[in-house]
Coordinates of C-alpha atoms and ligand atoms in Angstrom, one line a residue:
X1 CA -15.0 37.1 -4.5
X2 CA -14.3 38.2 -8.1
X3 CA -17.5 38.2 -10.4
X4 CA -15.7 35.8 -12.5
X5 CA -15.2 33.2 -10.1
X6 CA -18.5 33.4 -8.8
X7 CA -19.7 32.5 -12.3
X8 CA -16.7 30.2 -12.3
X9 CA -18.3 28.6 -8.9
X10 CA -22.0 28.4 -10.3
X11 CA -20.3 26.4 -13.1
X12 CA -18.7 24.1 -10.7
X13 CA -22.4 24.0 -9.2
X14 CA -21.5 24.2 -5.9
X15 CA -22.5 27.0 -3.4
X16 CA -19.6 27.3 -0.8
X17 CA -18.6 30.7 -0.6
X18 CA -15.0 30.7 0.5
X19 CA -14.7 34.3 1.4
X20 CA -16.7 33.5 4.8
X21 CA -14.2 32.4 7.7
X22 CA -14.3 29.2 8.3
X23 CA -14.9 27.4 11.5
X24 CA -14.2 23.5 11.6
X25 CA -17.8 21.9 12.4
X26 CA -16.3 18.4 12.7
X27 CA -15.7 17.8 16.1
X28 CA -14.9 13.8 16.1
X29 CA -11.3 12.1 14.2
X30 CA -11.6 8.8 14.0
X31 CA -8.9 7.7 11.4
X32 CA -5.3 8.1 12.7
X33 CA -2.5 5.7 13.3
X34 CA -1.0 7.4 17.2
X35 CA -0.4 4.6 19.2
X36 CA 3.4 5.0 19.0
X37 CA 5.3 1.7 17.7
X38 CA 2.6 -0.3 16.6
X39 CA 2.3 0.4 12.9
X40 CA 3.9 2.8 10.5
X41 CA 2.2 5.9 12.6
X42 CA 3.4 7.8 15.0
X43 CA 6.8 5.6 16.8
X44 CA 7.1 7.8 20.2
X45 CA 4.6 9.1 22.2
X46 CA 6.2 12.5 22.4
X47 CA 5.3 12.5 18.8
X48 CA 1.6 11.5 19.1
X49 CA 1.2 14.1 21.9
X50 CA 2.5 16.9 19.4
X51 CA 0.0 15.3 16.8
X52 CA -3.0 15.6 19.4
X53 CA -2.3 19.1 20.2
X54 CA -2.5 20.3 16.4
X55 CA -5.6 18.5 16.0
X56 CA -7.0 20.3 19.7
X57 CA -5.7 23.7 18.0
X58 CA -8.0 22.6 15.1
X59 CA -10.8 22.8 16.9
X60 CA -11.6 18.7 17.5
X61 CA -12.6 17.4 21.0
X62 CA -12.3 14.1 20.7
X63 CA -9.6 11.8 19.1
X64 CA -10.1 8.0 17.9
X65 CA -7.3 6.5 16.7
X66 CA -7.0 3.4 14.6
X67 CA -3.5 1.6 14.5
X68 CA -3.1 -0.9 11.7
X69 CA -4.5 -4.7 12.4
X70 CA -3.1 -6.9 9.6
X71 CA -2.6 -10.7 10.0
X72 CA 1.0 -9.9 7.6
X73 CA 2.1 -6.8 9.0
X74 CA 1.1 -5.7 12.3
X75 CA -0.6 -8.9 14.4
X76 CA -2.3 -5.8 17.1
X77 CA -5.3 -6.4 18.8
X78 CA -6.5 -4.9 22.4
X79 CA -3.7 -6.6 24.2
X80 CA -1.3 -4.1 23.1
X81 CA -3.3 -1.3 21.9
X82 CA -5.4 -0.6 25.6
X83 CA -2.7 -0.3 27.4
X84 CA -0.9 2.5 25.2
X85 CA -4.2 4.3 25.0
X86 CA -3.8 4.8 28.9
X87 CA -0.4 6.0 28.6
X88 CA -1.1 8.6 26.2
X89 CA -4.3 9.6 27.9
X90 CA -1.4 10.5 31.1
X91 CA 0.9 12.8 28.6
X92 CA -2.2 14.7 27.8
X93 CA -3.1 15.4 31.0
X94 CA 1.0 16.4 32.0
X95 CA 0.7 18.5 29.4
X96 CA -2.4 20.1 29.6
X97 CA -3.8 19.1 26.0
X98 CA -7.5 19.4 25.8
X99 CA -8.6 16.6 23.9
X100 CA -10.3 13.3 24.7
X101 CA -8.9 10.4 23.5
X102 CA -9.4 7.2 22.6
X103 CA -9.0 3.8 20.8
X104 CA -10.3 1.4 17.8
X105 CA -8.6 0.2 14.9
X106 CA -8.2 -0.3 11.2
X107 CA -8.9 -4.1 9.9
X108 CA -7.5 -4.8 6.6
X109 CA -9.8 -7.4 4.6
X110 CA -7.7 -10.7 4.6
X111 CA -7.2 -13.9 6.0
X112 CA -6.8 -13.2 9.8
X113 CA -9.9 -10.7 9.9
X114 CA -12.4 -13.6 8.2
X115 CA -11.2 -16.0 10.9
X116 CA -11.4 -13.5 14.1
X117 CA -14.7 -13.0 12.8
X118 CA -15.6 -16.8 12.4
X119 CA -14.5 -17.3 15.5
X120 CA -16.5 -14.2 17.8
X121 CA -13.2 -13.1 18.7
X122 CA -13.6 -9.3 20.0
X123 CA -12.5 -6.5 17.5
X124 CA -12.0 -3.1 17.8
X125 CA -15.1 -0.7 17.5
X126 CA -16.3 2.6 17.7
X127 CA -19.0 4.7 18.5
X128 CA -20.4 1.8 21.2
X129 CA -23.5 0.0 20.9
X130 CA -23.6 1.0 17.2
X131 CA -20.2 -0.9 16.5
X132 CA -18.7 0.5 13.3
X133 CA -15.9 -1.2 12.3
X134 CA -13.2 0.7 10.2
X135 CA -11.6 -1.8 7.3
X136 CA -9.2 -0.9 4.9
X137 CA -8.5 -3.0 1.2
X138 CA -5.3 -3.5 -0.3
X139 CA -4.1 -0.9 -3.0
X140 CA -3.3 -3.2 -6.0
X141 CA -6.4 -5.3 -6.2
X142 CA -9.3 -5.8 -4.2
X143 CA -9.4 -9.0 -2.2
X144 CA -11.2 -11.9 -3.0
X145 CA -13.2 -12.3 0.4
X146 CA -14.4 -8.8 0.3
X147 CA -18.2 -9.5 -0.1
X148 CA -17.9 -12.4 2.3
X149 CA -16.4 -10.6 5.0
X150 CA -18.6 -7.3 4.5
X151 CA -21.7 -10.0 4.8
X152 CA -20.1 -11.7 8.0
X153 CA -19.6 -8.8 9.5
X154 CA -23.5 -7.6 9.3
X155 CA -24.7 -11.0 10.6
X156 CA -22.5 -10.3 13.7
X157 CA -23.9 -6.9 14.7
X158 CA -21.3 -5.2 12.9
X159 CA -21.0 -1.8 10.7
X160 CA -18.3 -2.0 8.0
X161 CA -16.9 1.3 7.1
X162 CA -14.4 1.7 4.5
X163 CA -11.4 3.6 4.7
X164 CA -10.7 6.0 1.6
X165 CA -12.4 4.6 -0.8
X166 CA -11.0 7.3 -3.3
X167 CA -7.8 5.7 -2.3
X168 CA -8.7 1.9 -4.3
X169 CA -8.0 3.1 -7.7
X170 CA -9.1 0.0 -9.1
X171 CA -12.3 1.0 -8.6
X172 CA -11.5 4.5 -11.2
X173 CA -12.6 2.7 -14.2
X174 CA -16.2 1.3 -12.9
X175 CA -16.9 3.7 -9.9
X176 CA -20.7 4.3 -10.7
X177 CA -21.6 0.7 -10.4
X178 CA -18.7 0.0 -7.6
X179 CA -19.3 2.5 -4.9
X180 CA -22.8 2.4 -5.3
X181 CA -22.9 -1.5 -4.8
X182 CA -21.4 -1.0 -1.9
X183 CA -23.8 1.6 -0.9
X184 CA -26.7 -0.5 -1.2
X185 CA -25.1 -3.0 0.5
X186 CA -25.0 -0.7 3.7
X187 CA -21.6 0.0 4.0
X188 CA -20.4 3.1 5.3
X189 CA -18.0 5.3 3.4
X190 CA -15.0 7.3 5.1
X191 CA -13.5 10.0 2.9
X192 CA -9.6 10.7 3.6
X193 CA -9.2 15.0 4.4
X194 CA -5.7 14.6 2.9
X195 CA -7.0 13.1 -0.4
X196 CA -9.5 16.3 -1.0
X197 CA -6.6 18.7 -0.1
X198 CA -4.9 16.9 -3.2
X199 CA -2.2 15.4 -0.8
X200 CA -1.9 11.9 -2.9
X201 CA -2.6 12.2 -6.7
X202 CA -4.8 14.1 -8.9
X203 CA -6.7 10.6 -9.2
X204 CA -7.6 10.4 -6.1
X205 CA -8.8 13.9 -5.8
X206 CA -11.2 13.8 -8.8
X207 CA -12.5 10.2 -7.0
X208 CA -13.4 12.3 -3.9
X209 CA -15.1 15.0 -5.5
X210 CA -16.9 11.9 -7.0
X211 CA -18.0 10.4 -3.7
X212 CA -18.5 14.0 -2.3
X213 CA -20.7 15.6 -5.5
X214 CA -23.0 12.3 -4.8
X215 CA -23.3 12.6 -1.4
X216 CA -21.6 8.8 -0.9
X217 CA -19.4 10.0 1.9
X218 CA -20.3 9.3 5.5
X219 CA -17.5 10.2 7.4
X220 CA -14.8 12.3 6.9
X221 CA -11.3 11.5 8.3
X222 CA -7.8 12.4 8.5
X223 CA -5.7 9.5 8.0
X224 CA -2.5 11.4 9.9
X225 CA 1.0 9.3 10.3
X226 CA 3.1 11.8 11.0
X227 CA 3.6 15.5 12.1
X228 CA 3.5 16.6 8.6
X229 CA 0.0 15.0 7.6
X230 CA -1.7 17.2 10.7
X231 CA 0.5 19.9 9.5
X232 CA -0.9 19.3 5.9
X233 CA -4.2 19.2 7.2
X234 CA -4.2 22.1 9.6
X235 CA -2.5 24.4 6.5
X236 CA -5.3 23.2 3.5
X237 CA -8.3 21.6 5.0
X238 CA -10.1 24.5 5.7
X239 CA -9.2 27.0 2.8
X240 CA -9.9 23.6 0.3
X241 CA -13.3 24.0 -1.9
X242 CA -14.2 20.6 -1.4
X243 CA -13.6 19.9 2.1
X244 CA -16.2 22.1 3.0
X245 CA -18.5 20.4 0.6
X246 CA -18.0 17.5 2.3
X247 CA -18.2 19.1 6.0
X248 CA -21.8 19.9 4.4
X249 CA -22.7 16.7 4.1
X250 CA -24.8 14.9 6.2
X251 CA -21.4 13.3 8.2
X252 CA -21.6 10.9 11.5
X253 CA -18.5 12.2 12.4
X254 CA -20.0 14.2 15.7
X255 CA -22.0 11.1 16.7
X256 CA -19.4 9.0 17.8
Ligands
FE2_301 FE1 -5.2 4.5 7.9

């Protein structure tokens, strides 16, 4: 490393050194849409197989994936979901990929989730007894029952944590008091790999680096569709600056 960029790096104020290989210390994914045909993820299992053997070559051992559950969109639940999980778990094995897999999902914050909830209707967890719950928000505006079904969710045993936070730019012009509101109010945070490798907008990169530089980030996750966002990932994640900021953070990934 250059003597300029190492003053260049003090400036930043960080102290990852990027000239030492790299090897990736996160050992759990738990944000991915693979359960072919059920959302805008993967659509065929040969293509989720191909996806689970990038992320094996990347070092991970065990896979969580987290198909879409929206009262609009995609009505899933464990009815459909289960029953893929076994199929896939087969075309590992016939193949020979070395990777444990498994299932949860990703709740959006509306309607349908408040009254699953209201009515002690099983959903989708991970990381057993300690039941983390993965919910998304919309992109345009955040929803009215947000607090309420955060709240609900803690009086039934629940963990809320929120998928790409970074993502919700509505939260860009009052992110201090925002994020850390929803800090204190216990919810987990779950950073997107493909927003700190600068995959969506420059926005959303500098609202990373936010959550990262004040340690708000709980979980890191990769958020991969398609071929291309593992390929993304597999290509960037490790040679990116801030990625391995955040692997230095005090993550829950490898307790799941
Ligand atoms: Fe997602």
């Amino acid at each position: 490393m250059s003597f300029l960029s190492n003053i260049f790096n003090k400036n930043k104020g960080t102290d990852i050194d990027m000239s030492v290989p790299y090897t990736n210390p996160i050992k759990i994914e738990f944000h991915s849409h693979l359960i072919h045909g059920v959302d805008d993820g993967s659509q065929a299992i040969e293509h989720t197989l191909d996806i689970l053997k990038v992320y094996a070559d990347m070092g991970y051992e065990k896979v969580i994936t987290t198909p879409h559950i929206m009262s609009d969109y995609y009505k899933n639940g464990p009815e459909n979901i289960l029953p893929k999980v076994e199929e896939i778990r087969k075309g590992l094995d016939e193949r020979n990929i070395q990777i444990k897999f498994e299932a949860a999902a990703e709740y959006m914050v509306d309607e349908g989730l408040e009254h699953k909830i209201n009515n002690n209707e099983p959903l989708l967890t991970f990381g057993g007894d300690k039941k983390y719950i993965l919910i998304e928000l919309p992109f345009m505006t955040e929803p009215r029952n947000f607090k309420k079904v955060t709240f609900d969710l803690f009086m039934a045993g629940y963990k809320p944590v929120l998928a790409h936070p970074e993502r919700y730019l509505y939260y860009n012009q009052n992110k201090e008091k925002d994020f850390e509101e929803m800090v204190d109010q216990g919810i987990l945070m779950q950073a997107n790999i493909l927003s700190m490798v600068g995959y969506y907008s420059k926005q959303v990169e500098k609202a990373v680096e936010y959550l990262i530089d004040n340690k708000m980030i709980n979980f890191i996750g990769s958020d991969v569709h398609h071929i291309k966002h593992a390929e993304i990932i597999r290509r960037d994640a490790f040679k990116t600056k801030l990625y391995r900021k955040a692997c230095n953070l005090d993550l829950l990934n490898n307790t799941l």
